Amino acid sequence: MKKLALHWQILIGMLAGILFGLVMTSIDGGATFVGNWIKPLGTIFVKLLKLIAVPLIIASLIKGISDLKDISKFRNIGLRTIGIYIGTTVIAITLGLLLVNIVKPGNGISEETITRLTETYANSGSVQAKIAEATKQKSSGPLQFMEDMVPDNAIKAMGSNKSMLQVIFFTIFLGISMLLVGEKKSKPLKKFFDSLNEVVLKMVDLIMLSAPYAVFALLANVVVSSNDPDLLIALLKYAFTVIGGLLLMIVFYMILVGVFVKKNPLWFLKQISPAQLLAFSTSSSAATLPVTMERVEEHVGVDKEVSSFVLPVGATINMDGTSLYQAVAAVFIAQALSFDLTFADQLTIILTALLASIGSAAVPGAGMVMLVIVLEAVGFPGDKLAIGLALIFAVDRPLDMCRTVINVTGDATVSSLVAKSVGKLGDPSPKNWNDHYDEVK
Ligand code: ASP
């Protein structure tokens, strides 16, 4: 019998998880049961993916750079990548602003709903923690991000998933130095990293065997810990504005794939779908990164010289979904609380949301922290920030799941675009976890 494709298996796992979560919500003690016995499966899966992220980035980036025939090619790839990333993010924000100004989801929110949302969330630990974190980030100088990118201890940088850019910086430095010592001297190191790269990709295949069960656990847990459904309904217009914008972004990417990458957009979506489904289930582009890399390289055919740089950098700085959401959420809050935004304010939102999405960590809920900075940039009163965040808090998790899908799709699209433009898009060569199983059985 033909085995069901991975994306179908994952999709079934997700649907079963949602149904199971719904059933458990209606049973006494169901939520506790899910928390104690089901949630750990999902958490372990996410931990496994994060576990291999740093070795994978290092091994594949070294392989990518040391395969280059000359360094100028790397500069070329780097400049194109950053340019396209900024371009797609600005398009995402502009699209978000257009939609929210046309739909005006904030205008219909009643005083009563605002009061109810404020009472429920404004003083909650999560909202206050997000404001505190944003204040910490804001107090840094304009070049702080450059300072932060350079580690003073390579091992320490590798020890934390939060310092992805530091790891990338160190690895590029190492890779370029390997090119400069010449092929003969760098050969042993190159062989080591090539082999490490193969092995870590095999680890991705093995982890993915459990993906359908893990997404079941992740989604069951999301359902049992979700908020009051009444409040969700009050925010439906806002949620649909964000989701509509995110769907339009998918259309935009598909046009890019069809016109510039010259691949069938539906084929492309099918190839990267397991990464998209995991982005939805985990709400974290960082956790999804190993799978995004595997899909883009093996299933789309992007050469490692491109993907090894474009994808890890993208997971950290390119967040089109997050930036679109920040634009919609900022204007929605302003509309709901009758805070007038001028045209200049909207331009400020484009700029700050661009910087904020670059600065957002690739983890669940990070986009909301940076939203505080966007709001403050347009002069939103500090004492109303908590109320503003409280308004959107109830739907933040589902929207986070959706925007993370766009963040990951954007990275995959741009890596294919860059690969095509530098002649590095080849034929796909998918590998299975058991390709060499017979030899060791
Ligand atoms: N969860 C998103 C990501 O990991 C970031 C965010 O928008 O909160 O890409």
XYZ file of C-alpha atoms and ligand atoms in Angstrom:
450
model
C 0.000 0.000 0.000
C 1.268 3.473 -0.864
C 2.204 5.420 2.241
C 0.286 8.613 2.910
C 2.384 11.711 2.104
C 3.919 13.388 5.141
C 1.848 16.555 4.828
C -1.373 14.529 4.912
C -0.178 12.615 7.943
C 0.608 15.886 9.707
C -2.704 17.422 8.686
C -4.618 14.426 10.048
C -2.615 14.683 13.281
C -3.536 18.356 13.548
C -7.255 17.794 12.959
C -7.316 14.893 15.403
C -5.514 17.108 17.959
C -8.091 19.886 17.566
C -11.005 17.437 17.916
C -9.411 15.746 20.904
C -8.790 19.160 22.489
C -12.436 20.145 21.963
C -13.679 16.910 23.520
C -11.297 17.329 26.462
C -12.439 20.922 27.065
C -15.953 19.672 27.654
C -14.874 16.950 30.087
C -14.143 17.726 33.738
C -10.395 17.537 34.316
C -9.792 17.142 30.560
C -7.520 20.169 30.341
C -5.385 18.882 33.213
C -5.176 15.481 31.561
C -3.956 17.055 28.320
C -1.470 19.211 30.246
C -0.063 16.232 32.147
C -0.139 13.462 29.587
C -0.377 14.906 26.064
C 1.436 18.239 26.082
C 4.861 16.729 26.951
C 4.891 14.878 23.595
C 4.644 18.166 21.735
C 7.179 19.869 23.974
C 9.715 17.086 23.446
C 9.277 17.346 19.671
C 9.889 21.105 19.692
C 12.912 20.583 21.937
C 14.344 17.996 19.543
C 14.025 20.408 16.627
C 15.670 23.192 18.597
C 18.354 20.776 19.744
C 19.646 20.291 16.232
C 19.192 23.872 15.012
C 22.650 25.160 15.995
C 24.664 22.157 14.678
C 22.624 22.248 11.475
C 23.190 25.956 10.881
C 26.929 25.634 11.514
C 27.462 22.501 9.437
C 25.376 23.599 6.500
C 26.666 27.173 6.414
C 30.281 25.973 6.493
C 29.488 23.546 3.713
C 27.731 26.279 1.753
C 30.588 28.748 2.072
C 33.409 26.294 1.546
C 31.747 25.033 -1.645
C 31.882 28.559 -3.071
C 34.475 29.064 -5.712
C 34.966 32.725 -4.871
C 34.006 35.000 -2.001
C 32.421 37.685 -4.198
C 29.614 35.215 -4.901
C 28.810 35.174 -1.221
C 28.612 38.963 -1.132
C 26.285 38.781 -4.103
C 23.993 36.280 -2.388
C 24.110 38.277 0.858
C 23.162 41.607 -0.704
C 20.347 40.114 -2.789
C 18.956 38.296 0.225
C 18.859 41.332 2.482
C 17.421 43.502 -0.335
C 14.618 41.053 -1.141
C 13.872 40.460 2.538
C 13.417 44.178 3.141
C 11.310 44.481 -0.035
C 8.889 41.680 0.881
C 8.544 42.965 4.446
C 7.686 46.501 3.284
C 5.089 45.008 0.912
C 3.599 42.966 3.769
C 3.307 46.006 6.053
C 1.806 48.178 3.318
C -0.716 45.467 2.525
C -1.642 45.218 6.212
C -2.095 48.998 6.453
C -4.253 49.116 3.335
C -6.512 46.338 4.593
C -6.931 47.684 8.110
C -7.742 51.164 6.778
C -10.328 49.767 4.394
C -11.969 47.233 6.741
C -11.640 49.403 9.870
C -12.111 46.470 12.288
C -11.514 48.669 15.352
C -14.439 50.997 14.714
C -17.108 48.464 15.511
C -15.810 47.446 18.921
C -18.258 48.419 21.657
C -17.295 50.134 24.904
C -18.558 47.081 26.744
C -16.205 44.718 24.878
C -13.268 47.043 25.478
C -14.041 47.110 29.198
C -14.405 43.341 29.324
C -11.153 42.724 27.462
C -9.347 45.275 29.612
C -10.615 43.718 32.827
C -9.640 40.247 31.665
C -6.185 40.899 30.286
C -4.735 44.357 30.964
C -3.271 43.443 34.324
C -2.479 39.857 33.429
C 1.115 38.721 33.869
C 1.551 37.985 30.168
C 0.557 41.462 28.955
C 2.661 43.172 31.613
C 5.632 40.913 30.798
C 5.431 41.848 27.128
C 5.441 45.569 27.931
C 8.393 45.103 30.299
C 10.347 43.175 27.673
C 9.660 45.830 25.051
C 10.877 48.567 27.413
C 14.110 46.628 27.873
C 14.631 46.286 24.115
C 13.771 49.934 23.464
C 16.337 51.388 25.815
C 19.177 50.205 23.564
C 21.025 52.482 21.089
C 20.591 52.405 17.276
C 23.673 50.281 16.629
C 22.968 47.895 19.472
C 21.871 45.174 17.034
C 25.324 45.225 15.403
C 26.993 45.006 18.779
C 24.719 42.109 19.674
C 25.516 40.273 16.474
C 29.183 39.859 17.358
C 29.746 37.261 20.083
C 32.639 37.493 22.514
C 32.493 33.815 23.185
C 31.770 31.367 20.367
C 30.872 28.485 22.657
C 28.498 30.612 24.689
C 26.838 31.846 21.484
C 26.339 28.263 20.358
C 24.881 27.451 23.761
C 21.778 29.555 23.255
C 19.126 29.397 20.561
C 18.537 33.082 21.167
C 21.906 33.991 19.671
C 21.253 32.630 16.201
C 22.708 35.730 14.500
C 25.866 35.421 16.615
C 26.255 31.814 15.538
C 25.752 32.838 11.894
C 28.338 35.609 12.276
C 30.926 33.251 13.765
C 30.256 30.570 11.163
C 30.553 32.949 8.204
C 33.821 34.243 9.676
C 35.102 30.691 10.048
C 33.933 29.666 6.566
C 35.534 32.645 4.845
C 38.794 32.020 6.706
C 38.642 28.391 5.554
C 38.407 29.572 1.950
C 41.389 31.853 2.511
C 43.744 29.185 3.894
C 43.336 27.251 0.645
C 41.718 23.968 -0.215
C 44.486 21.689 0.981
C 44.704 23.028 4.491
C 40.959 23.400 5.024
C 40.103 19.950 3.665
C 39.950 18.013 6.976
C 37.698 20.643 8.534
C 35.479 20.745 5.449
C 35.132 16.960 5.442
C 34.173 17.013 9.094
C 31.443 19.595 8.584
C 30.180 17.910 5.387
C 29.726 14.715 7.284
C 28.157 16.474 10.277
C 25.732 18.142 7.899
C 24.595 14.806 6.429
C 24.161 13.328 9.874
C 22.162 16.241 11.244
C 19.862 16.174 8.210
C 19.267 12.498 8.973
C 18.316 13.557 12.500
C 15.698 15.851 10.950
C 14.266 12.866 9.025
C 14.121 10.826 12.208
C 12.477 13.579 14.240
C 9.931 14.081 11.466
C 8.761 10.489 11.888
C 7.039 11.649 15.059
C 5.642 14.871 13.550
C 2.030 13.650 13.054
C 1.809 12.602 16.738
C 3.601 15.704 17.962
C 1.262 18.109 16.154
C -1.651 16.187 17.655
C -0.263 16.965 21.122
C 0.615 20.573 20.300
C -2.819 21.414 18.907
C -4.768 19.548 21.587
C -2.907 21.674 24.106
C -3.580 24.919 22.207
C -7.299 24.112 22.179
C -7.569 23.280 25.890
C -5.640 26.390 26.893
C -7.467 28.810 24.598
C -9.452 31.772 25.826
C -13.102 32.540 26.330
C -14.848 31.898 22.954
C -17.138 34.939 23.440
C -14.146 37.241 23.434
C -12.776 35.531 20.351
C -16.008 36.286 18.491
C -15.825 39.994 19.377
C -12.454 40.134 17.690
C -13.445 38.207 14.595
C -13.316 41.187 12.219
C -9.815 42.059 13.380
C -8.689 38.434 13.141
C -10.092 38.123 9.626
C -8.313 41.300 8.549
C -4.992 39.810 9.662
C -5.763 36.411 8.130
C -6.957 38.019 4.872
C -3.677 39.914 4.631
C -1.684 36.755 5.351
C -3.571 34.872 2.622
C -2.824 37.672 0.169
C 0.846 37.310 1.078
C 0.661 33.636 0.082
C -0.789 34.730 -3.275
C 2.068 37.234 -3.605
C 4.690 34.542 -2.900
C 3.059 32.205 -5.390
C 3.263 34.912 -8.056
C 6.970 35.333 -7.242
C 7.481 31.565 -7.495
C 5.616 31.318 -10.803
C 7.115 34.391 -12.463
C 10.680 34.536 -11.164
C 11.499 31.048 -9.876
C 9.620 29.573 -12.855
C 8.177 26.696 -10.869
C 4.573 25.643 -10.514
C 3.380 27.468 -7.343
C 1.204 24.530 -6.255
C 4.125 22.139 -6.609
C 6.214 24.533 -4.525
C 3.560 24.723 -1.793
C 3.344 20.944 -1.691
C 7.109 20.614 -1.275
C 7.308 23.003 1.658
C 3.951 22.107 3.248
C 5.368 20.018 6.136
C 7.397 23.067 7.222
C 4.300 25.285 6.979
C 2.216 22.860 9.017
C 4.889 22.698 11.687
C 5.163 26.483 11.741
C 1.405 26.558 12.390
C 1.592 23.932 15.130
C 4.656 25.286 16.941
C 4.252 29.075 16.348
C 8.002 29.277 16.063
C 10.047 29.823 12.913
C 13.194 28.982 14.867
C 11.891 25.551 15.860
C 10.710 24.964 12.286
C 14.048 26.000 10.753
C 15.631 22.514 10.495
C 12.561 21.260 8.624
C 12.425 24.356 6.392
C 16.072 23.779 5.473
C 15.526 20.119 4.724
C 12.450 20.767 2.571
C 13.947 23.662 0.635
C 17.218 21.854 -0.076
C 16.057 18.307 -0.710
C 12.526 18.825 -1.985
C 12.712 22.147 -3.832
C 16.308 21.809 -5.034
C 17.882 24.983 -3.638
C 21.659 24.632 -3.377
C 23.184 24.691 0.089
C 25.346 27.657 -0.910
C 22.145 29.690 -0.882
C 19.813 27.985 1.598
C 22.407 27.626 4.356
C 22.676 31.406 4.558
C 19.276 32.657 3.420
C 17.120 30.446 5.659
C 18.759 30.891 9.091
C 19.120 34.623 8.480
C 15.506 34.734 7.293
C 14.210 32.873 10.344
C 15.711 35.613 12.480
C 15.177 38.797 10.493
C 12.547 38.168 7.816
C 9.080 38.049 9.311
C 6.548 39.187 6.765
C 3.619 37.664 8.636
C 4.670 39.295 11.896
C 5.167 42.703 10.319
C 1.795 42.580 8.553
C 0.182 41.638 11.861
C 1.974 44.467 13.665
C 0.661 47.010 11.176
C -2.923 45.727 11.395
C -2.833 45.368 15.187
C -1.377 48.851 15.762
C -4.034 50.550 13.634
C -6.794 48.329 15.058
C -5.874 49.336 18.611
C -5.749 53.000 17.581
C -9.181 52.732 15.926
C -10.753 50.937 18.892
C -9.405 53.424 21.432
C -10.137 56.445 19.183
C -6.514 57.455 18.843
C -6.139 59.358 15.571
C -3.351 58.308 13.233
C -2.113 60.763 10.607
C -0.654 59.740 7.252
C 2.817 60.423 8.689
C 1.992 58.065 11.575
C 1.164 55.329 9.069
C 4.527 55.877 7.379
C 6.159 55.638 10.806
C 4.374 52.308 11.253
C 5.945 51.021 8.010
C 9.413 51.906 9.223
C 9.061 50.759 12.814
C 7.221 47.547 11.911
C 10.059 46.767 9.487
C 12.646 47.266 12.213
C 10.468 45.541 14.790
C 9.985 42.430 12.675
C 13.739 42.254 12.123
C 14.203 42.548 15.872
C 11.475 40.046 16.817
C 12.697 36.714 18.087
C 11.522 33.690 16.098
C 9.525 32.298 19.014
C 5.837 32.221 19.986
C 4.375 35.582 20.896
C 7.469 37.644 20.045
C 5.592 39.788 17.544
C 3.407 41.202 20.305
C 6.415 42.452 22.261
C 7.633 44.457 19.304
C 4.122 45.768 18.687
C 4.592 47.835 21.849
C 7.515 49.583 20.159
C 5.462 50.263 17.012
C 2.672 51.760 19.117
C 5.040 53.964 21.082
C 6.644 55.222 17.872
C 3.340 56.763 16.782
C 2.924 58.469 20.144
C 0.393 56.056 21.635
C -0.001 57.024 25.331
C 2.078 54.797 27.588
C -0.679 54.424 30.179
C -3.012 52.925 27.561
C -0.537 50.346 26.256
C -1.788 47.601 28.537
C -5.371 48.260 27.419
C -4.250 48.182 23.781
C -2.521 44.834 24.152
C -5.442 43.475 26.173
C -7.678 44.143 23.162
C -5.783 41.760 20.922
C -4.527 39.271 23.481
C -7.428 36.825 23.226
C -6.723 36.042 19.578
C -2.967 36.368 19.661
C -2.139 32.673 19.768
C -4.169 31.629 16.689
C -2.886 34.668 14.790
C 0.655 33.843 15.893
C 0.213 30.367 14.411
C -0.954 31.858 11.107
C 1.699 34.564 10.878
C 4.458 32.060 11.592
C 3.324 30.083 8.509
C 3.811 33.239 6.433
C 7.197 33.943 8.026
C 8.393 30.471 7.033
C 6.804 30.582 3.559
C 8.469 33.956 2.957
C 11.902 32.557 3.848
C 11.403 29.523 1.609
C 10.218 31.700 -1.290
C 13.077 34.175 -1.007
C 15.669 31.390 -0.809
C 14.281 29.884 -4.029
C 14.231 33.318 -5.646
C 17.839 34.057 -4.720
C 18.900 30.550 -5.784
C 17.242 30.977 -9.166
C 18.815 34.390 -9.668
C 22.352 33.085 -9.079
C 21.865 29.836 -10.999
C 21.757 27.654 -7.882
C 18.348 26.034 -8.228
C 18.769 22.386 -9.173
C 16.671 19.254 -9.198
C 15.133 18.040 -5.953
C 16.711 14.946 -4.380
C 14.617 13.898 -1.386
C 16.175 11.509 1.126
C 14.412 9.111 3.459
C 15.360 8.249 7.005
C 15.940 4.602 6.006
C 17.957 5.025 2.788
C 20.894 3.147 4.353
C 18.970 1.156 6.897
C 19.698 -2.191 5.206
C 23.424 -1.669 5.733
C 23.112 -1.427 9.498
C 20.060 -3.516 10.195
N 5.985 33.341 16.318
C 6.564 34.111 15.254
C 7.718 33.329 14.629
O 8.331 32.524 15.283
C 7.015 35.461 15.708
C 5.811 36.272 16.110
O 5.182 36.861 15.215
O 5.440 36.298 17.269
O 8.006 33.509 13.470
